[in-house]
mmCIF file of C-alpha atoms and ligand atoms in Angstrom:
data_model
loop_
_atom_site.group_PDB
_atom_site.id
_atom_site.type_symbol
_atom_site.label_atom_id
_atom_site.label_comp_id
_atom_site.label_asym_id
_atom_site.label_seq_id
_atom_site.Cartn_x
_atom_site.Cartn_y
_atom_site.Cartn_z
ATOM 1 C CA UNK A 1 89.542 108.288 119.032
ATOM 2 C CA UNK A 2 89.682 111.515 120.966
ATOM 3 C CA UNK A 3 86.895 111.020 123.488
ATOM 4 C CA UNK A 4 84.510 108.423 124.879
ATOM 5 C CA UNK A 5 81.939 109.860 122.518
ATOM 6 C CA UNK A 6 84.190 109.009 119.561
ATOM 7 C CA UNK A 7 84.827 105.541 120.998
ATOM 8 C CA UNK A 8 81.076 104.992 121.196
ATOM 9 C CA UNK A 9 80.819 105.966 117.522
ATOM 10 C CA UNK A 10 83.610 103.567 116.573
ATOM 11 C CA UNK A 11 81.705 100.854 118.424
ATOM 12 C CA UNK A 12 78.571 101.657 116.426
ATOM 13 C CA UNK A 13 80.549 101.479 113.182
ATOM 14 C CA UNK A 14 82.084 98.138 114.148
ATOM 15 C CA UNK A 15 78.666 96.863 115.182
ATOM 16 C CA UNK A 16 77.283 97.827 111.782
ATOM 17 C CA UNK A 17 79.940 95.717 110.042
ATOM 18 C CA UNK A 18 79.596 92.820 112.465
ATOM 19 C CA UNK A 19 75.816 92.751 112.084
ATOM 20 C CA UNK A 20 76.249 92.661 108.320
ATOM 21 C CA UNK A 21 77.930 89.293 108.856
ATOM 22 C CA UNK A 22 81.620 90.208 108.895
ATOM 23 C CA UNK A 23 84.033 88.712 111.404
ATOM 24 C CA UNK A 24 85.690 91.753 112.882
ATOM 25 C CA UNK A 25 89.102 92.165 114.496
ATOM 26 C CA UNK A 26 89.716 95.757 115.529
ATOM 27 C CA UNK A 27 93.148 97.222 116.238
ATOM 28 C CA UNK A 28 92.858 100.577 118.010
ATOM 29 C CA UNK A 29 95.632 103.066 118.528
ATOM 30 C CA UNK A 30 95.721 105.180 121.666
ATOM 31 C CA UNK A 31 93.272 108.032 122.209
ATOM 32 C CA UNK A 32 94.492 111.116 120.351
ATOM 33 C CA UNK A 33 97.397 112.839 122.057
ATOM 34 C CA UNK A 34 97.741 110.076 124.627
ATOM 35 C CA UNK A 35 101.068 108.662 123.438
ATOM 36 C CA UNK A 36 102.566 112.151 123.398
ATOM 37 C CA UNK A 37 101.179 112.836 126.852
ATOM 38 C CA UNK A 38 102.700 109.645 128.269
ATOM 39 C CA UNK A 39 106.097 110.201 126.695
ATOM 40 C CA UNK A 40 106.113 113.786 127.961
ATOM 41 C CA UNK A 41 105.651 112.482 131.501
ATOM 42 C CA UNK A 42 108.774 110.379 131.102
ATOM 43 C CA UNK A 43 110.648 113.418 129.852
ATOM 44 C CA UNK A 44 109.764 115.302 133.006
ATOM 45 C CA UNK A 45 111.565 112.641 134.998
ATOM 46 C CA UNK A 46 114.542 111.810 132.833
ATOM 47 C CA UNK A 47 116.734 113.478 130.246
ATOM 48 C CA UNK A 48 116.486 111.706 126.879
ATOM 49 C CA UNK A 49 119.270 109.135 126.710
ATOM 50 C CA UNK A 50 119.865 106.066 124.617
ATOM 51 C CA UNK A 51 119.909 103.288 127.140
ATOM 52 C CA UNK A 52 118.082 100.011 126.790
ATOM 53 C CA UNK A 53 116.913 100.323 130.353
ATOM 54 C CA UNK A 54 115.120 103.602 129.624
ATOM 55 C CA UNK A 55 113.784 102.414 126.267
ATOM 56 C CA UNK A 56 112.260 99.366 127.954
ATOM 57 C CA UNK A 57 110.313 101.537 130.372
ATOM 58 C CA UNK A 58 109.246 103.960 127.648
ATOM 59 C CA UNK A 59 107.666 101.040 125.824
ATOM 60 C CA UNK A 60 105.951 99.743 128.950
ATOM 61 C CA UNK A 61 104.617 103.259 129.460
ATOM 62 C CA UNK A 62 103.543 104.080 125.919
ATOM 63 C CA UNK A 63 101.848 100.707 125.481
ATOM 64 C CA UNK A 64 99.321 101.592 128.176
ATOM 65 C CA UNK A 65 97.675 104.078 125.794
ATOM 66 C CA UNK A 66 96.558 101.289 123.490
ATOM 67 C CA UNK A 67 95.611 99.028 126.350
ATOM 68 C CA UNK A 68 93.209 101.664 127.650
ATOM 69 C CA UNK A 69 91.624 102.457 124.286
ATOM 70 C CA UNK A 70 91.218 98.751 123.498
ATOM 71 C CA UNK A 71 89.449 97.990 126.775
ATOM 72 C CA UNK A 72 87.251 101.073 126.340
ATOM 73 C CA UNK A 73 86.270 99.968 122.862
ATOM 74 C CA UNK A 74 85.397 96.486 124.123
ATOM 75 C CA UNK A 75 83.276 98.090 126.854
ATOM 76 C CA UNK A 76 81.523 100.273 124.266
ATOM 77 C CA UNK A 77 80.854 97.257 122.043
ATOM 78 C CA UNK A 78 79.386 95.305 124.920
ATOM 79 C CA UNK A 79 77.161 98.301 125.648
ATOM 80 C CA UNK A 80 76.071 98.069 121.998
ATOM 81 C CA UNK A 81 74.998 94.523 122.706
ATOM 82 C CA UNK A 82 77.900 92.842 120.918
ATOM 83 C CA UNK A 83 80.050 90.280 122.726
ATOM 84 C CA UNK A 84 83.590 91.604 122.640
ATOM 85 C CA UNK A 85 86.981 90.890 124.162
ATOM 86 C CA UNK A 86 90.209 92.896 124.129
ATOM 87 C CA UNK A 87 93.773 91.605 124.210
ATOM 88 C CA UNK A 88 97.028 93.392 124.889
ATOM 89 C CA UNK A 89 99.874 92.463 122.548
ATOM 90 C CA UNK A 90 101.428 90.060 125.051
ATOM 91 C CA UNK A 91 98.131 88.254 125.532
ATOM 92 C CA UNK A 92 97.702 87.337 121.870
ATOM 93 C CA UNK A 93 100.737 87.101 121.747
ATOM 94 C CA UNK A 94 102.186 89.353 119.081
ATOM 95 C CA UNK A 95 105.852 88.412 119.178
ATOM 96 C CA UNK A 96 108.449 91.017 118.277
ATOM 97 C CA UNK A 97 112.188 91.326 118.484
ATOM 98 C CA UNK A 98 113.660 93.243 121.428
ATOM 99 C CA UNK A 99 114.394 96.537 119.688
ATOM 100 C CA UNK A 100 112.530 98.769 122.141
ATOM 101 C CA UNK A 101 110.702 101.760 120.635
ATOM 102 C CA UNK A 102 111.131 100.340 117.123
ATOM 103 C CA UNK A 103 110.458 96.645 117.462
ATOM 104 C CA UNK A 104 109.560 94.458 114.509
ATOM 105 C CA UNK A 105 106.791 91.905 114.535
ATOM 106 C CA UNK A 106 108.077 88.352 114.141
ATOM 107 C CA UNK A 107 104.940 86.277 114.541
ATOM 108 C CA UNK A 108 101.352 86.403 115.660
ATOM 109 C CA UNK A 109 99.570 83.524 117.324
ATOM 110 C CA UNK A 110 96.063 83.647 115.899
ATOM 111 C CA UNK A 111 94.540 80.789 117.929
ATOM 112 C CA UNK A 112 92.742 82.885 120.560
ATOM 113 C CA UNK A 113 91.493 85.384 118.046
ATOM 114 C CA UNK A 114 90.099 82.668 115.797
ATOM 115 C CA UNK A 115 88.382 80.916 118.687
ATOM 116 C CA UNK A 116 86.735 84.157 119.820
ATOM 117 C CA UNK A 117 85.588 84.991 116.309
ATOM 118 C CA UNK A 118 84.118 81.532 115.967
ATOM 119 C CA UNK A 119 82.284 82.150 119.241
ATOM 120 C CA UNK A 120 80.703 85.244 117.710
ATOM 121 C CA UNK A 121 82.820 87.867 119.456
ATOM 122 C CA UNK A 122 84.357 91.028 118.109
ATOM 123 C CA UNK A 123 88.045 90.819 118.966
ATOM 124 C CA UNK A 124 90.046 93.904 119.880
ATOM 125 C CA UNK A 125 93.838 93.679 119.659
ATOM 126 C CA UNK A 126 95.976 96.571 120.882
ATOM 127 C CA UNK A 127 97.902 98.344 118.156
ATOM 128 C CA UNK A 128 101.508 99.532 118.399
ATOM 129 C CA UNK A 129 102.741 96.888 120.826
ATOM 130 C CA UNK A 130 104.001 93.373 121.202
ATOM 131 C CA UNK A 131 106.108 91.230 123.471
ATOM 132 C CA UNK A 132 109.636 89.929 123.027
ATOM 133 C CA UNK A 133 110.953 86.434 123.681
ATOM 134 C CA UNK A 134 111.751 87.290 127.302
ATOM 135 C CA UNK A 135 108.301 88.735 127.981
ATOM 136 C CA UNK A 136 109.207 92.424 127.759
ATOM 137 C CA UNK A 137 106.592 94.772 126.326
ATOM 138 C CA UNK A 138 107.778 96.404 123.109
ATOM 139 C CA UNK A 139 106.381 99.080 120.791
ATOM 140 C CA UNK A 140 106.680 99.342 117.042
ATOM 141 C CA UNK A 141 107.613 103.003 116.545
ATOM 142 C CA UNK A 142 105.351 106.021 116.196
ATOM 143 C CA UNK A 143 102.361 105.362 114.008
ATOM 144 C CA UNK A 144 102.943 101.647 114.570
ATOM 145 C CA UNK A 145 99.311 100.696 115.025
ATOM 146 C CA UNK A 146 99.006 100.813 111.217
ATOM 147 C CA UNK A 147 101.589 98.047 111.075
ATOM 148 C CA UNK A 148 99.870 96.096 113.848
ATOM 149 C CA UNK A 149 96.605 96.214 111.926
ATOM 150 C CA UNK A 150 98.192 94.964 108.709
ATOM 151 C CA UNK A 151 100.097 92.243 110.566
ATOM 152 C CA UNK A 152 96.944 91.019 112.285
ATOM 153 C CA UNK A 153 95.099 91.115 108.952
ATOM 154 C CA UNK A 154 97.902 89.083 107.372
ATOM 155 C CA UNK A 155 97.827 86.518 110.181
ATOM 156 C CA UNK A 156 94.043 86.216 109.923
ATOM 157 C CA UNK A 157 94.143 86.208 106.096
ATOM 158 C CA UNK A 158 91.552 88.968 106.270
ATOM 159 C CA UNK A 159 89.580 89.922 103.187
ATOM 160 C CA UNK A 160 90.632 93.527 103.670
ATOM 161 C CA UNK A 161 92.371 95.712 106.227
ATOM 162 C CA UNK A 162 90.569 99.026 106.708
ATOM 163 C CA UNK A 163 92.663 101.805 108.198
ATOM 164 C CA UNK A 164 90.510 104.612 109.543
ATOM 165 C CA UNK A 165 92.544 107.748 109.774
ATOM 166 C CA UNK A 166 92.217 111.518 109.789
ATOM 167 C CA UNK A 167 92.433 111.860 106.013
ATOM 168 C CA UNK A 168 89.942 110.316 103.633
ATOM 169 C CA UNK A 169 92.469 108.575 101.421
ATOM 170 C CA UNK A 170 95.660 108.885 99.429
ATOM 171 C CA UNK A 171 95.868 111.928 97.205
ATOM 172 C CA UNK A 172 97.758 112.636 93.989
ATOM 173 C CA UNK A 173 99.745 115.069 96.096
ATOM 174 C CA UNK A 174 99.353 117.068 99.304
ATOM 175 C CA UNK A 175 96.107 119.079 98.900
ATOM 176 C CA UNK A 176 97.621 121.840 101.041
ATOM 177 C CA UNK A 177 100.109 122.476 98.245
ATOM 178 C CA UNK A 178 97.835 121.714 95.314
ATOM 179 C CA UNK A 179 94.165 122.338 96.107
ATOM 180 C CA UNK A 180 93.231 120.504 92.884
ATOM 181 C CA UNK A 181 94.776 117.270 94.193
ATOM 182 C CA UNK A 182 92.499 114.277 93.666
ATOM 183 C CA UNK A 183 91.859 111.323 95.894
ATOM 184 C CA UNK A 184 93.013 108.102 94.243
ATOM 185 C CA UNK A 185 90.497 105.261 94.254
ATOM 186 C CA UNK A 186 93.290 102.745 93.993
ATOM 187 C CA UNK A 187 97.056 102.874 94.195
ATOM 188 C CA UNK A 188 99.496 99.991 93.990
ATOM 189 C CA UNK A 189 101.468 99.219 97.108
ATOM 190 C CA UNK A 190 104.709 99.897 95.246
ATOM 191 C CA UNK A 191 103.534 103.395 94.388
ATOM 192 C CA UNK A 192 102.332 103.868 97.939
ATOM 193 C CA UNK A 193 105.724 102.789 99.226
ATOM 194 C CA UNK A 194 107.451 105.380 97.060
ATOM 195 C CA UNK A 195 104.989 108.063 98.068
ATOM 196 C CA UNK A 196 105.092 107.172 101.752
ATOM 197 C CA UNK A 197 108.881 107.156 101.826
ATOM 198 C CA UNK A 198 108.840 110.584 100.271
ATOM 199 C CA UNK A 199 106.690 112.367 102.721
ATOM 200 C CA UNK A 200 103.071 111.366 102.167
ATOM 201 C CA UNK A 201 102.580 110.563 105.808
ATOM 202 C CA UNK A 202 99.261 108.798 105.559
ATOM 203 C CA UNK A 203 100.442 105.427 106.832
ATOM 204 C CA UNK A 204 103.464 104.165 108.708
ATOM 205 C CA UNK A 205 105.702 103.025 105.871
ATOM 206 C CA UNK A 206 106.358 99.663 107.442
ATOM 207 C CA UNK A 207 102.655 98.852 107.279
ATOM 208 C CA UNK A 208 102.775 99.291 103.507
ATOM 209 C CA UNK A 209 105.841 97.051 103.231
ATOM 210 C CA UNK A 210 104.025 94.468 105.300
ATOM 211 C CA UNK A 211 100.908 94.690 103.159
ATOM 212 C CA UNK A 212 103.018 94.174 100.034
ATOM 213 C CA UNK A 213 104.875 91.236 101.474
ATOM 214 C CA UNK A 214 101.793 89.414 102.730
ATOM 215 C CA UNK A 215 99.437 90.642 100.018
ATOM 216 C CA UNK A 216 96.968 92.264 102.354
ATOM 217 C CA UNK A 217 94.510 94.521 100.527
ATOM 218 C CA UNK A 218 94.620 97.741 102.472
ATOM 219 C CA UNK A 219 92.059 100.531 102.411
ATOM 220 C CA UNK A 220 92.689 103.967 103.871
ATOM 221 C CA UNK A 221 89.480 105.734 104.797
ATOM 222 C CA UNK A 222 88.257 108.552 106.946
ATOM 223 C CA UNK A 223 87.354 108.049 110.577
ATOM 224 C CA UNK A 224 85.175 111.139 110.231
ATOM 225 C CA UNK A 225 82.716 109.491 107.830
ATOM 226 C CA UNK A 226 79.440 109.215 109.778
ATOM 227 C CA UNK A 227 79.262 105.742 111.285
ATOM 228 C CA UNK A 228 75.775 105.155 109.928
ATOM 229 C CA UNK A 229 76.462 105.657 106.209
ATOM 230 C CA UNK A 230 75.464 102.790 103.975
ATOM 231 C CA UNK A 231 77.920 99.953 104.429
ATOM 232 C CA UNK A 232 78.369 99.419 100.675
ATOM 233 C CA UNK A 233 79.222 103.051 100.253
ATOM 234 C CA UNK A 234 81.691 102.900 103.132
ATOM 235 C CA UNK A 235 83.246 99.758 101.661
ATOM 236 C CA UNK A 236 84.075 101.670 98.477
ATOM 237 C CA UNK A 237 85.269 104.881 100.111
ATOM 238 C CA UNK A 238 88.852 106.029 100.650
ATOM 239 C CA UNK A 239 91.781 104.583 98.707
ATOM 240 C CA UNK A 240 92.431 100.900 98.124
ATOM 241 C CA UNK A 241 96.100 99.978 98.131
ATOM 242 C CA UNK A 242 96.343 96.953 95.895
ATOM 243 C CA UNK A 243 99.094 94.459 95.271
ATOM 244 C CA UNK A 244 97.800 93.484 91.887
ATOM 245 C CA UNK A 245 97.979 95.581 88.784
ATOM 246 C CA UNK A 246 94.452 94.686 87.907
ATOM 247 C CA UNK A 247 92.048 96.077 85.367
ATOM 248 C CA UNK A 248 90.513 98.583 87.700
ATOM 249 C CA UNK A 249 93.731 100.456 88.301
ATOM 250 C CA UNK A 250 93.463 104.014 87.171
ATOM 251 C CA UNK A 251 95.520 103.995 84.049
ATOM 252 C CA UNK A 252 97.360 107.268 84.569
ATOM 253 C CA UNK A 253 101.083 106.933 83.851
ATOM 254 C CA UNK A 254 101.962 109.080 86.844
ATOM 255 C CA UNK A 255 99.828 108.503 89.934
ATOM 256 C CA UNK A 256 101.229 111.091 92.276
ATOM 257 C CA UNK A 257 103.775 113.775 93.048
ATOM 258 C CA UNK A 258 105.746 113.404 96.253
ATOM 259 C CA UNK A 259 108.084 115.930 97.799
ATOM 260 C CA UNK A 260 110.097 116.653 100.892
ATOM 261 C CA UNK A 261 112.500 119.096 102.433
ATOM 262 C CA UNK A 262 114.250 116.478 104.504
ATOM 263 C CA UNK A 263 117.505 116.280 102.619
ATOM 264 C CA UNK A 264 120.723 118.231 102.195
ATOM 265 C CA UNK A 265 123.238 118.099 99.366
ATOM 266 C CA UNK A 266 126.988 117.600 99.635
ATOM 267 C CA UNK A 267 129.504 117.915 96.782
ATOM 268 C CA UNK A 268 133.160 117.035 96.807
ATOM 269 C CA UNK A 269 134.989 118.638 93.913
ATOM 270 C CA UNK A 270 138.160 117.592 92.085
ATOM 271 C CA UNK A 271 138.435 114.075 93.384
ATOM 272 C CA UNK A 272 140.698 111.707 91.494
ATOM 273 C CA UNK A 273 138.734 109.582 89.022
ATOM 274 C CA UNK A 274 139.992 106.130 89.875
ATOM 275 C CA UNK A 275 138.605 102.869 91.262
ATOM 276 C CA UNK A 276 137.568 102.914 94.911
ATOM 277 C CA UNK A 277 136.772 106.598 95.261
ATOM 278 C CA UNK A 278 133.013 106.244 95.631
ATOM 279 C CA UNK A 279 133.610 103.459 98.103
ATOM 280 C CA UNK A 280 136.101 105.571 100.007
ATOM 281 C CA UNK A 281 133.657 108.485 100.338
ATOM 282 C CA UNK A 282 130.385 106.670 100.875
ATOM 283 C CA UNK A 283 131.915 103.873 102.927
ATOM 284 C CA UNK A 284 132.992 106.432 105.531
ATOM 285 C CA UNK A 285 129.522 107.959 105.493
ATOM 286 C CA UNK A 286 127.846 104.585 105.870
ATOM 287 C CA UNK A 287 130.177 103.631 108.723
ATOM 288 C CA UNK A 288 128.824 106.650 110.594
ATOM 289 C CA UNK A 289 125.312 105.288 110.066
ATOM 290 C CA UNK A 290 124.362 108.125 107.760
ATOM 291 C CA UNK A 291 121.970 107.198 105.017
ATOM 292 C CA UNK A 292 122.667 108.429 101.498
ATOM 293 C CA UNK A 293 119.943 108.989 98.953
ATOM 294 C CA UNK A 294 120.591 110.578 95.547
ATOM 295 C CA UNK A 295 124.150 110.121 94.233
ATOM 296 C CA UNK A 296 125.764 111.596 91.147
ATOM 297 C CA UNK A 297 129.252 111.580 89.737
ATOM 298 C CA UNK A 298 130.295 113.807 86.870
ATOM 299 C CA UNK A 299 132.305 112.650 83.907
ATOM 300 C CA UNK A 300 135.937 113.273 84.586
ATOM 301 C CA UNK A 301 138.131 115.971 83.174
ATOM 302 C CA UNK A 302 141.921 115.763 83.442
ATOM 303 C CA UNK A 303 141.561 112.695 85.685
ATOM 304 C CA UNK A 304 139.390 114.557 88.204
ATOM 305 C CA UNK A 305 135.675 114.406 88.849
ATOM 306 C CA UNK A 306 133.005 115.871 91.123
ATOM 307 C CA UNK A 307 130.975 113.686 93.411
ATOM 308 C CA UNK A 308 127.651 114.727 94.939
ATOM 309 C CA UNK A 309 125.078 113.060 97.118
ATOM 310 C CA UNK A 310 122.255 113.842 99.521
ATOM 311 C CA UNK A 311 121.835 112.918 103.174
ATOM 312 C CA UNK A 312 119.115 113.626 105.699
ATOM 313 C CA UNK A 313 119.260 117.249 106.856
ATOM 314 C CA UNK A 314 119.771 116.154 110.430
ATOM 315 C CA UNK A 315 122.950 114.359 109.381
ATOM 316 C CA UNK A 316 124.333 117.184 107.264
ATOM 317 C CA UNK A 317 126.727 118.789 109.757
ATOM 318 C CA UNK A 318 127.963 115.451 110.983
ATOM 319 C CA UNK A 319 128.597 114.261 107.409
ATOM 320 C CA UNK A 320 130.525 117.402 106.452
ATOM 321 C CA UNK A 321 132.680 117.224 109.592
ATOM 322 C CA UNK A 322 133.409 113.562 109.057
ATOM 323 C CA UNK A 323 134.328 114.016 105.396
ATOM 324 C CA UNK A 324 136.645 116.932 106.170
ATOM 325 C CA UNK A 325 138.379 115.021 108.869
ATOM 326 C CA UNK A 326 138.538 111.476 107.526
ATOM 327 C CA UNK A 327 138.054 111.492 103.783
ATOM 328 C CA UNK A 328 139.238 114.662 102.076
ATOM 329 C CA UNK A 329 142.901 114.501 103.174
ATOM 330 C CA UNK A 330 143.336 111.139 101.470
ATOM 331 C CA UNK A 331 141.637 112.426 98.320
ATOM 332 C CA UNK A 332 143.954 115.354 98.008
ATOM 333 C CA UNK A 333 141.166 117.926 97.818
ATOM 334 C CA UNK A 334 139.649 120.377 100.237
ATOM 335 C CA UNK A 335 136.835 121.413 97.923
ATOM 336 C CA UNK A 336 133.668 120.450 99.702
ATOM 337 C CA UNK A 337 130.437 122.342 99.526
ATOM 338 C CA UNK A 338 126.825 121.737 100.248
ATOM 339 C CA UNK A 339 123.418 123.112 100.921
ATOM 340 C CA UNK A 340 120.487 122.415 103.168
ATOM 341 C CA UNK A 341 118.257 124.676 101.058
ATOM 342 C CA UNK A 342 117.157 121.919 98.726
ATOM 343 C CA UNK A 343 114.053 119.843 98.195
ATOM 344 C CA UNK A 344 113.321 116.615 96.405
ATOM 345 C CA UNK A 345 110.317 116.326 94.132
ATOM 346 C CA UNK A 346 109.323 113.019 92.566
ATOM 347 C CA UNK A 347 106.808 111.716 90.106
ATOM 348 C CA UNK A 348 105.601 108.211 90.911
ATOM 349 C CA UNK A 349 103.656 105.751 88.808
ATOM 350 C CA UNK A 350 103.787 102.098 87.832
ATOM 351 C CA UNK A 351 102.723 103.236 84.362
ATOM 352 C CA UNK A 352 106.252 104.614 83.957
ATOM 353 C CA UNK A 353 107.467 101.073 83.424
ATOM 354 C CA UNK A 354 105.774 100.848 80.081
ATOM 355 C CA UNK A 355 105.898 104.428 78.832
ATOM 356 C CA UNK A 356 108.776 106.376 77.362
ATOM 357 C CA UNK A 357 109.415 110.084 77.599
ATOM 358 C CA UNK A 358 108.005 110.562 81.080
ATOM 359 C CA UNK A 359 111.200 111.966 82.577
ATOM 360 C CA UNK A 360 111.592 114.276 79.585
ATOM 361 C CA UNK A 361 108.090 115.564 80.134
ATOM 362 C CA UNK A 362 108.947 116.220 83.768
ATOM 363 C CA UNK A 363 112.074 118.166 82.873
ATOM 364 C CA UNK A 364 110.123 120.113 80.272
ATOM 365 C CA UNK A 365 107.498 121.178 82.805
ATOM 366 C CA UNK A 366 110.195 122.322 85.216
ATOM 367 C CA UNK A 367 112.110 124.231 82.574
ATOM 368 C CA UNK A 368 108.955 126.065 81.537
ATOM 369 C CA UNK A 369 108.812 127.426 85.051
ATOM 370 C CA UNK A 370 112.498 128.344 84.885
ATOM 371 C CA UNK A 371 113.392 125.867 87.622
ATOM 372 C CA UNK A 372 116.932 124.533 87.576
ATOM 373 C CA UNK A 373 117.469 120.841 88.290
ATOM 374 C CA UNK A 374 120.438 120.106 90.534
ATOM 375 C CA UNK A 375 120.324 116.324 90.668
ATOM 376 C CA UNK A 376 118.273 113.542 89.098
ATOM 377 C CA UNK A 377 117.646 109.987 90.116
ATOM 378 C CA UNK A 378 115.371 107.398 88.615
ATOM 379 C CA UNK A 379 113.946 104.028 89.430
ATOM 380 C CA UNK A 380 111.500 101.864 87.532
ATOM 381 C CA UNK A 381 108.435 103.646 88.843
ATOM 382 C CA UNK A 382 109.816 107.015 89.962
ATOM 383 C CA UNK A 383 111.854 109.969 88.782
ATOM 384 C CA UNK A 384 113.169 112.365 91.415
ATOM 385 C CA UNK A 385 114.811 115.747 91.049
ATOM 386 C CA UNK A 386 116.673 117.814 93.595
ATOM 387 C CA UNK A 387 115.831 121.509 93.362
ATOM 388 C CA UNK A 388 116.334 124.741 95.223
ATOM 389 C CA UNK A 389 113.950 124.556 98.158
ATOM 390 C CA UNK A 390 112.262 127.813 97.245
ATOM 391 C CA UNK A 391 110.799 126.251 94.089
ATOM 392 C CA UNK A 392 109.241 123.255 95.781
ATOM 393 C CA UNK A 393 105.587 124.317 95.712
ATOM 394 C CA UNK A 394 105.875 125.741 92.227
ATOM 395 C CA UNK A 395 107.455 122.547 90.940
ATOM 396 C CA UNK A 396 104.831 120.329 92.551
ATOM 397 C CA UNK A 397 102.007 122.413 91.091
ATOM 398 C CA UNK A 398 103.581 122.480 87.630
ATOM 399 C CA UNK A 399 104.105 118.708 87.604
ATOM 400 C CA UNK A 400 100.666 117.989 88.974
ATOM 401 C CA UNK A 401 99.242 119.912 86.070
ATOM 402 C CA UNK A 402 101.632 118.592 83.427
ATOM 403 C CA UNK A 403 100.688 115.015 84.236
ATOM 404 C CA UNK A 404 96.940 115.757 84.182
ATOM 405 C CA UNK A 405 96.452 115.025 87.839
ATOM 406 C CA UNK A 406 94.341 118.104 88.552
ATOM 407 C CA UNK A 407 90.833 117.349 89.710
ATOM 408 C CA UNK A 408 89.221 118.743 86.620
ATOM 409 C CA UNK A 409 91.342 116.604 84.282
ATOM 410 C CA UNK A 410 89.758 113.559 82.697
ATOM 411 C CA UNK A 411 91.118 110.295 84.054
HETATM 412 N N1 LIG B 1 99.794 105.515 119.595
HETATM 413 C C1 LIG B 1 100.956 105.330 118.776
HETATM 414 C C2 LIG B 1 101.498 106.680 118.312
HETATM 415 O O1 LIG B 1 100.940 107.704 118.643
HETATM 416 C C3 LIG B 1 100.720 104.413 117.640
HETATM 417 C C4 LIG B 1 99.751 104.938 116.582
HETATM 418 O O2 LIG B 1 98.973 105.834 116.842
HETATM 419 O O3 LIG B 1 99.769 104.407 115.487
HETATM 420 O O4 LIG B 1 102.473 106.728 117.640
HETATM 421 MG MG1 MG B 2 98.241 106.632 113.205
#
């Protein structure tokens, strides 16, 4: 919602649904750019630092964005002739823990909301924020209004949670990389989780976890669809994220191709092949709060092996320094190398559970393009490869085609 004009349109859309007989709870995020604007003001006054005292005030500040948009939406709905009431997180209340700037929702008291709905009102609940045990205002992390919406839907046992966003659904891959990418009509929440964690930034990942846990059917649809389109058409638009592998699921084995450039690779060569080595290396990394993703260990030769893994690019220098200082001396090697010029490309699909040869097909498509695979990791519904960063787009396009995901392909 970038302007009062847009808010008025949202109100008209909500009114359309309400007048069709639906009980509506609406969870707005701040007006576009508002959260950034507020946080930039804080930056003008204080250097970024990790104190609880600062984080508390940042949350109190950022939460005002949603409070304003929620009240404005209620005003617009009233102007539309619909009784409406808005609540800030603390008024509901939406209880969270006290982890400022990344709080987690613990419970939602639905009594007020239910009473208002029963009285025929449209209820607006601020996204992105809550309140901790002691009454402090908290926020849920950037993009957190997605999670608020799913949490409210779960508490209300809503028939569906509609997330209106700036894309019109979840695609087989990023259409900027593959113009032939198709919008998926449905995707399972497990697939969505894999795709979201690998760079499809349609929804805050925690909202998808929440939807899976509480079995909230979630639909991602475009906020740019004209508000006055036929309600049945709107109800079928976008992408439905389901928690059931029902009949309607598109039966493609691979549903999407995800990719990112967020990781870096580290290899330690000639480490002794004996019990405790992986623990020794990765334990030190974990103690420094560095997350590890893909891990491989070679078969040993003459009692020595090579050990490689990936970390987030932002942690790369810190990880190398730490390993050199704390780990390598005890391993009796100084052979460490790495690269930040890598990418990770993954195929994702629940159909992979019941089909063989999918990974082989992936490797075949990459080899046809002459792309070397540096690392491989697999899970039940995903196969990921680490490649030279310069081949990322080529790999994504080749895989998109190999798995018949291009728009023209029959489903
Ligand atoms: N306004 C918050 C943000 O910009 C929450 C959201 O938009 O989901 O991150
Ligand atoms: Mg958002």
